[in-house]
XYZ file of C-alpha atoms in Angstrom:
450
model
C -55.726 65.609 -34.269
C -56.777 62.115 -32.934
C -53.817 59.832 -34.269
C -52.939 55.830 -33.744
C -49.712 56.195 -31.553
C -46.876 53.843 -32.395
C -47.783 50.401 -31.122
C -44.568 49.615 -29.199
C -46.529 46.643 -27.199
C -48.717 45.657 -29.507
C -45.634 44.649 -31.140
C -45.308 42.101 -28.292
C -49.021 41.396 -27.166
C -49.808 38.319 -29.975
C -46.598 36.038 -28.323
C -47.823 37.772 -24.943
C -51.566 36.881 -25.084
C -51.070 33.530 -26.091
C -48.764 32.687 -23.425
C -51.003 34.404 -20.850
C -54.681 33.267 -22.475
C -53.215 29.843 -22.547
C -52.310 29.774 -18.555
C -55.940 31.007 -18.036
C -57.816 28.756 -20.505
C -57.390 25.795 -21.971
C -58.137 27.508 -24.899
C -58.139 26.838 -28.881
C -58.205 29.000 -31.756
C -59.547 27.654 -34.760
C -61.055 28.502 -39.033
C -59.683 31.023 -41.075
C -56.224 32.532 -40.721
C -55.780 36.165 -40.447
C -53.792 38.181 -43.365
C -50.919 38.743 -42.131
C -50.005 42.282 -44.130
C -52.398 44.789 -45.687
C -55.260 46.276 -44.476
C -57.951 44.097 -42.705
C -60.690 45.392 -40.418
C -61.135 42.650 -37.312
C -64.710 42.489 -36.105
C -65.600 40.161 -32.559
C -67.997 39.313 -30.420
C -67.428 41.366 -26.492
C -67.966 38.956 -23.641
C -65.352 39.117 -22.120
C -63.364 43.043 -21.299
C -60.566 43.482 -22.086
C -59.331 40.028 -21.858
C -60.951 40.281 -25.768
C -59.165 42.346 -27.264
C -56.182 39.251 -25.699
C -57.358 36.599 -27.867
C -57.643 38.747 -30.734
C -54.537 39.678 -30.699
C -53.524 35.872 -30.110
C -55.473 35.172 -32.815
C -54.378 37.380 -35.212
C -50.724 37.313 -35.247
C -50.237 40.215 -35.975
C -50.641 44.427 -34.214
C -53.478 45.416 -33.858
C -55.135 48.511 -32.353
C -58.277 49.109 -30.654
C -60.693 51.304 -30.833
C -61.005 51.064 -26.435
C -64.012 53.839 -24.930
C -62.052 56.803 -24.066
C -62.181 55.951 -19.544
C -60.082 53.536 -20.113
C -57.030 55.756 -21.302
C -57.224 57.841 -17.908
C -57.948 54.536 -15.899
C -55.103 53.850 -12.928
C -55.563 50.467 -13.376
C -55.100 50.097 -17.111
C -54.512 52.874 -18.713
C -51.136 52.605 -19.017
C -51.800 49.191 -21.014
C -54.046 50.796 -23.242
C -52.134 53.423 -24.403
C -49.303 51.104 -24.887
C -51.582 48.718 -27.351
C -51.857 51.678 -29.850
C -55.650 51.861 -29.201
C -57.078 54.330 -29.960
C -60.306 56.430 -27.980
C -63.894 56.149 -29.002
C -66.098 59.046 -26.970
C -69.582 58.138 -25.799
C -72.279 60.291 -24.577
C -72.487 58.303 -21.283
C -68.944 59.263 -20.825
C -68.905 63.180 -21.560
C -69.213 63.777 -17.420
C -66.263 61.041 -16.143
C -63.794 62.959 -19.303
C -65.160 66.186 -20.376
C -64.293 64.998 -24.103
C -68.089 64.748 -27.015
C -68.549 62.823 -29.222
C -67.943 65.040 -31.984
C -64.009 64.049 -31.253
C -65.361 60.779 -32.823
C -64.477 62.279 -36.402
C -61.249 62.702 -35.763
C -61.252 58.965 -34.262
C -62.153 58.015 -37.896
C -59.641 59.321 -39.957
C -56.958 57.794 -38.171
C -58.267 54.882 -37.970
C -58.781 55.163 -41.999
C -54.981 56.417 -42.091
C -54.364 53.284 -39.744
C -56.252 50.966 -42.685
C -55.082 52.990 -45.523
C -51.464 52.774 -44.471
C -51.908 48.702 -44.232
C -52.420 48.252 -40.550
C -54.775 46.189 -38.758
C -57.766 47.414 -36.975
C -60.059 45.674 -34.379
C -63.065 46.865 -33.021
C -65.626 45.158 -31.558
C -69.540 46.289 -32.847
C -71.213 45.606 -29.642
C -69.828 49.049 -28.396
C -69.650 47.135 -24.891
C -68.259 44.473 -23.038
C -71.346 42.422 -21.604
C -72.577 38.845 -20.172
C -76.050 38.678 -22.096
C -76.302 34.927 -23.724
C -76.050 36.302 -27.643
C -75.008 39.074 -29.386
C -76.848 42.388 -29.032
C -77.659 44.666 -31.980
C -74.189 46.476 -33.736
C -73.678 49.969 -33.897
C -72.816 51.664 -37.050
C -69.419 52.123 -36.655
C -67.707 48.993 -37.963
C -69.466 49.999 -41.320
C -68.611 52.956 -40.943
C -65.077 52.405 -40.538
C -64.972 50.235 -43.641
C -66.295 52.252 -45.753
C -64.172 54.869 -45.299
C -60.996 53.744 -45.091
C -62.021 51.718 -48.499
C -62.306 55.645 -50.290
C -58.515 55.696 -49.250
C -56.887 52.640 -50.029
C -59.295 52.437 -53.228
C -61.195 49.276 -53.142
C -62.631 46.713 -50.681
C -60.028 44.520 -47.722
C -60.797 42.127 -45.503
C -63.392 42.742 -42.763
C -62.128 39.308 -40.626
C -65.080 37.927 -38.279
C -63.988 36.499 -34.635
C -66.229 34.350 -32.959
C -65.457 34.177 -28.810
C -66.670 31.489 -27.245
C -66.495 30.350 -23.181
C -67.354 27.673 -21.817
C -67.498 29.416 -17.619
C -65.622 32.459 -18.714
C -64.828 33.439 -14.864
C -63.093 30.453 -14.395
C -58.716 29.584 -14.218
C -58.647 26.575 -16.644
C -61.899 26.932 -18.682
C -62.274 26.038 -22.142
C -62.020 29.489 -24.196
C -62.769 28.614 -28.112
C -61.655 31.721 -31.133
C -63.274 31.349 -34.177
C -62.205 33.147 -37.261
C -64.805 33.108 -39.759
C -64.833 34.214 -43.359
C -64.360 37.271 -44.692
C -67.192 39.408 -45.074
C -67.867 39.591 -48.943
C -68.684 43.398 -49.568
C -66.900 44.869 -52.735
C -70.341 45.988 -53.867
C -70.356 48.507 -51.164
C -66.691 49.719 -51.162
C -67.566 52.953 -52.571
C -70.128 54.317 -51.707
C -68.279 55.662 -48.839
C -69.331 56.111 -44.732
C -72.331 58.803 -45.185
C -74.560 56.340 -47.179
C -76.427 55.610 -44.924
C -78.196 52.617 -46.694
C -74.192 51.122 -47.625
C -73.615 51.703 -43.574
C -76.514 49.853 -42.526
C -76.193 46.872 -45.653
C -72.883 46.069 -44.112
C -73.601 46.166 -40.866
C -76.533 43.673 -41.540
C -73.423 41.155 -43.181
C -71.298 42.148 -40.338
C -74.204 40.760 -38.425
C -74.683 37.566 -39.673
C -70.813 37.136 -40.184
C -70.712 36.997 -36.894
C -73.838 35.183 -35.792
C -71.723 32.641 -37.699
C -69.071 32.503 -35.421
C -70.834 32.741 -32.040
C -73.673 30.925 -30.315
C -76.602 32.927 -29.123
C -79.027 31.550 -27.060
C -82.506 32.797 -26.387
C -81.493 33.017 -22.610
C -78.622 31.185 -20.328
C -81.612 28.227 -19.930
C -81.193 26.964 -22.148
C -77.139 26.739 -21.855
C -76.658 22.865 -21.057
C -79.533 21.577 -23.013
C -78.491 22.859 -25.817
C -74.582 21.793 -24.950
C -75.715 18.682 -23.660
C -77.210 17.870 -27.834
C -74.442 19.243 -28.763
C -72.144 16.824 -27.397
C -74.030 13.819 -27.603
C -74.655 14.318 -30.876
C -70.505 14.457 -32.203
C -69.716 11.646 -29.908
C -72.652 9.228 -31.992
C -71.836 10.123 -35.276
C -68.995 11.719 -36.805
C -68.699 15.152 -37.428
C -65.411 17.592 -37.531
C -63.784 17.829 -34.471
C -62.328 21.525 -33.937
C -63.117 24.092 -32.631
C -64.835 25.908 -34.865
C -67.231 23.071 -35.818
C -68.151 22.835 -32.747
C -69.262 26.425 -32.659
C -71.199 25.558 -35.478
C -72.741 22.895 -34.346
C -73.535 25.036 -31.111
C -74.956 27.734 -33.154
C -76.882 25.839 -35.061
C -78.897 23.806 -32.026
C -79.866 27.057 -31.018
C -81.471 28.411 -33.655
C -83.449 25.202 -34.088
C -84.332 25.385 -30.549
C -84.979 28.566 -31.062
C -87.340 27.791 -34.347
C -88.775 24.740 -32.762
C -89.577 26.163 -29.582
C -91.574 28.687 -31.046
C -93.521 26.078 -33.298
C -94.343 23.972 -30.161
C -93.524 20.473 -31.916
C -94.289 17.997 -29.587
C -91.834 15.808 -30.655
C -88.861 18.597 -30.534
C -90.827 18.582 -27.164
C -90.455 15.440 -26.273
C -86.493 15.400 -27.669
C -85.329 17.985 -25.501
C -86.981 16.951 -22.079
C -85.215 13.430 -22.766
C -81.689 15.095 -23.481
C -82.174 17.722 -20.482
C -83.047 13.828 -18.562
C -79.502 12.208 -20.116
C -77.219 15.612 -19.126
C -78.663 15.890 -15.871
C -77.419 11.511 -15.673
C -74.388 12.004 -16.755
C -73.542 15.241 -14.961
C -74.125 13.348 -11.507
C -72.181 9.835 -13.197
C -69.208 12.458 -13.494
C -69.213 12.023 -17.701
C -69.828 13.237 -20.810
C -71.880 12.009 -24.321
C -68.186 10.742 -25.419
C -67.063 9.742 -21.956
C -69.831 7.381 -21.920
C -68.853 5.857 -25.278
C -65.605 4.569 -23.209
C -64.577 0.793 -22.979
C -62.756 -0.695 -20.174
C -59.858 -2.621 -21.171
C -57.652 -4.576 -18.986
C -54.033 -3.954 -20.832
C -55.057 -0.060 -22.246
C -55.352 0.509 -18.097
C -52.671 -1.089 -17.971
C -50.599 1.290 -19.183
C -51.786 4.052 -18.414
C -52.059 3.479 -14.712
C -47.407 3.219 -15.145
C -47.903 6.273 -17.243
C -49.773 8.136 -14.412
C -47.654 6.413 -11.625
C -44.554 7.853 -13.685
C -45.539 11.307 -14.311
C -47.073 11.893 -10.773
C -43.945 10.216 -9.075
C -41.955 12.905 -10.107
C -44.646 15.833 -11.139
C -46.541 15.542 -7.432
C -43.715 17.323 -5.414
C -43.071 20.690 -8.309
C -46.656 21.026 -7.830
C -46.845 20.600 -3.949
C -43.840 22.834 -3.775
C -45.334 25.669 -6.961
C -48.449 25.844 -3.854
C -46.437 25.990 -1.242
C -44.772 29.221 -3.187
C -47.624 30.662 -4.743
C -50.708 29.218 -2.602
C -50.556 32.660 -0.533
C -50.974 35.187 -3.895
C -53.439 32.622 -5.723
C -55.957 32.808 -2.456
C -55.520 36.162 -2.084
C -56.759 36.879 -6.587
C -59.657 34.682 -5.801
C -60.569 36.431 -2.338
C -60.556 40.031 -4.169
C -62.133 38.789 -6.925
C -65.429 37.853 -5.262
C -65.144 40.820 -3.134
C -64.323 43.499 -5.335
C -65.643 42.679 -8.449
C -69.362 42.681 -9.354
C -69.902 42.582 -13.299
C -69.490 38.738 -14.650
C -67.698 39.698 -17.760
C -64.521 41.351 -16.245
C -64.108 38.665 -13.624
C -61.242 37.143 -15.824
C -59.803 40.506 -16.309
C -59.285 41.234 -12.694
C -57.545 37.350 -12.407
C -55.852 37.835 -15.531
C -54.421 41.061 -14.575
C -54.282 41.322 -11.260
C -53.399 38.101 -10.169
C -50.561 38.077 -12.946
C -49.154 41.289 -11.270
C -49.628 39.703 -7.957
C -47.532 37.320 -9.028
C -45.288 38.673 -10.111
C -44.294 40.593 -7.060
C -45.026 37.786 -5.484
C -42.052 35.876 -7.368
C -39.697 39.199 -7.238
C -40.171 39.509 -3.408
C -38.981 35.958 -2.521
C -35.782 36.491 -5.980
C -34.981 40.162 -3.660
C -34.915 38.432 -1.091
C -32.848 35.267 -1.705
C -30.760 37.642 -3.103
C -29.727 39.686 -0.594
C -29.316 36.398 1.522
C -27.667 34.188 -1.195
C -25.716 36.903 -4.282
C -27.311 37.674 -7.327
C -27.045 34.472 -9.375
C -29.412 32.870 -6.590
C -31.581 35.838 -7.448
C -31.515 35.151 -10.571
C -32.206 31.553 -10.417
C -34.494 32.029 -8.846
C -36.639 34.667 -10.706
C -36.289 32.053 -13.320
C -37.347 29.230 -12.022
C -40.343 30.272 -9.962
C -41.946 30.638 -12.992
C -41.224 27.876 -14.220
C -42.767 25.989 -11.173
C -45.832 27.544 -11.415
C -45.955 26.412 -14.920
C -45.294 23.375 -13.889
C -48.216 23.082 -10.775
C -51.115 24.222 -12.755
C -49.638 21.268 -15.545
C -49.647 18.544 -13.032
C -53.237 20.067 -11.463
C -54.832 19.465 -14.865
C -53.539 16.190 -15.529
C -54.677 15.232 -11.726
C -58.030 16.170 -12.290
C -58.462 14.312 -15.827
C -56.707 11.435 -14.203
C -59.523 11.227 -11.497
C -61.384 11.612 -13.108
C -60.581 8.768 -15.707
C -59.687 6.331 -12.791
C -63.192 6.853 -11.761
C -64.716 6.298 -14.606
C -62.396 2.715 -14.736
C -64.387 1.865 -11.122
C -67.993 3.002 -12.422
C -68.311 1.039 -15.706
C -66.281 -2.471 -13.361
C -69.918 -2.370 -11.985
C -72.355 -0.938 -13.578
C -71.799 -2.272 -16.982
C -75.644 -2.416 -17.560
C -77.102 0.509 -16.251
C -73.666 2.277 -18.804
C -74.907 0.121 -21.827
C -78.127 0.981 -20.937
C -77.080 4.631 -20.778
C -75.454 4.232 -24.224
C -78.253 2.871 -25.683
C -80.169 5.867 -25.084
C -77.677 8.234 -26.504
C -77.528 6.212 -29.901
C -81.303 6.454 -30.227
C -81.517 10.334 -29.272
C -78.586 11.523 -31.170
C -80.282 10.020 -34.338
C -83.760 11.460 -33.541
C -82.164 14.554 -33.297
C -80.552 14.099 -36.420
C -83.252 13.994 -38.237
C -84.611 16.463 -36.725
C -82.207 19.449 -37.785
C -82.163 17.441 -41.049
C -86.472 17.759 -41.229
C -85.282 21.678 -40.311
C -82.839 21.960 -43.069
C -84.950 20.729 -45.686
C -87.849 22.954 -44.094
C -84.879 26.163 -44.997
C -83.863 24.795 -47.980
C -87.373 24.907 -49.200
């Protein structure tokens, strides 16, 4: 019989995941809180392979047992990680040749998960069934609904089904933006007594889970729409009063994508004109190296002087440390990128490779340097190096981020000084676009409520 193993590693994952993901991404977590106790089923979209469970761990702040495809348990690179995290195998038809297992064994998997939820544990599942790089959610499998309905018979009532939306600006890129949004729990009290064999209840609960996940994710018709949707939301947020939280931003992006799809089907001339103008505005800003929010900035001499003094003080201390960090970790960093480009074919596993393989490579590199130092100057010196080098690497990442921001701000300062008339014209155009976008979205909301 399948059983959920002890989660010796899962108890460390919330802390480890937050630390690792905040290092790899500029990570923002927002929205509701996952219940800290009692049974909870966490459902999330699946755009980024093995980093997605890490994101859910970071959001949940508690141990979570995941359902994972069976081949991962025997994978030479990550099998130990999957087992140590307390994952439960799911047997898929397409994996039968590799594992020798049959889908009939999933009945044991369901019973193990039902028991875990009945004991008050948290379970995580990706209802899409597979990691992917599509621009929107793919049709959900019914497993999440069957798990919830089966567990409810043992708990005696509905329990929280919490949607988590994972959004990435450039998911394979180190230090790019990532947002994890926790939505409101799915309402399903009316279905809790139906059981997992009730097809109508399974279908309805799957629909509600799908709806909840759409609320916390951005779903595009095609990837070509992404620059337009991103620019439209950024223009709107820069010019009009909005909630600046990550969850609110994801909601605006989602609403923009839905509005684009609807207006495209209606082929409305006014929207087509606005879309062309927003796209053109976005292209101009990218050439200038500005975002819509940065376009609104103005040069002020006292602010510029204080900013310059702060940067000189920071980089006077930080640049020597960052230079040392680049020298120390330059080889494993470049080797990780070199191997990722040549070994990884699927976009949705690139970040996983970089974080897991790159992290292991940097750790081995650090151990090797510490060992050499220890053999030459004693174990105390080696221990000091073992502790100090990761801190040096962290400082290097922080200084590099600050350097990119500082050079961008300096470039924009000189651009505002040299081209004030052009930027004023762009500001006026941007405000007009925001007002027109607001009018179109309000028109759509009225039409939907009618």
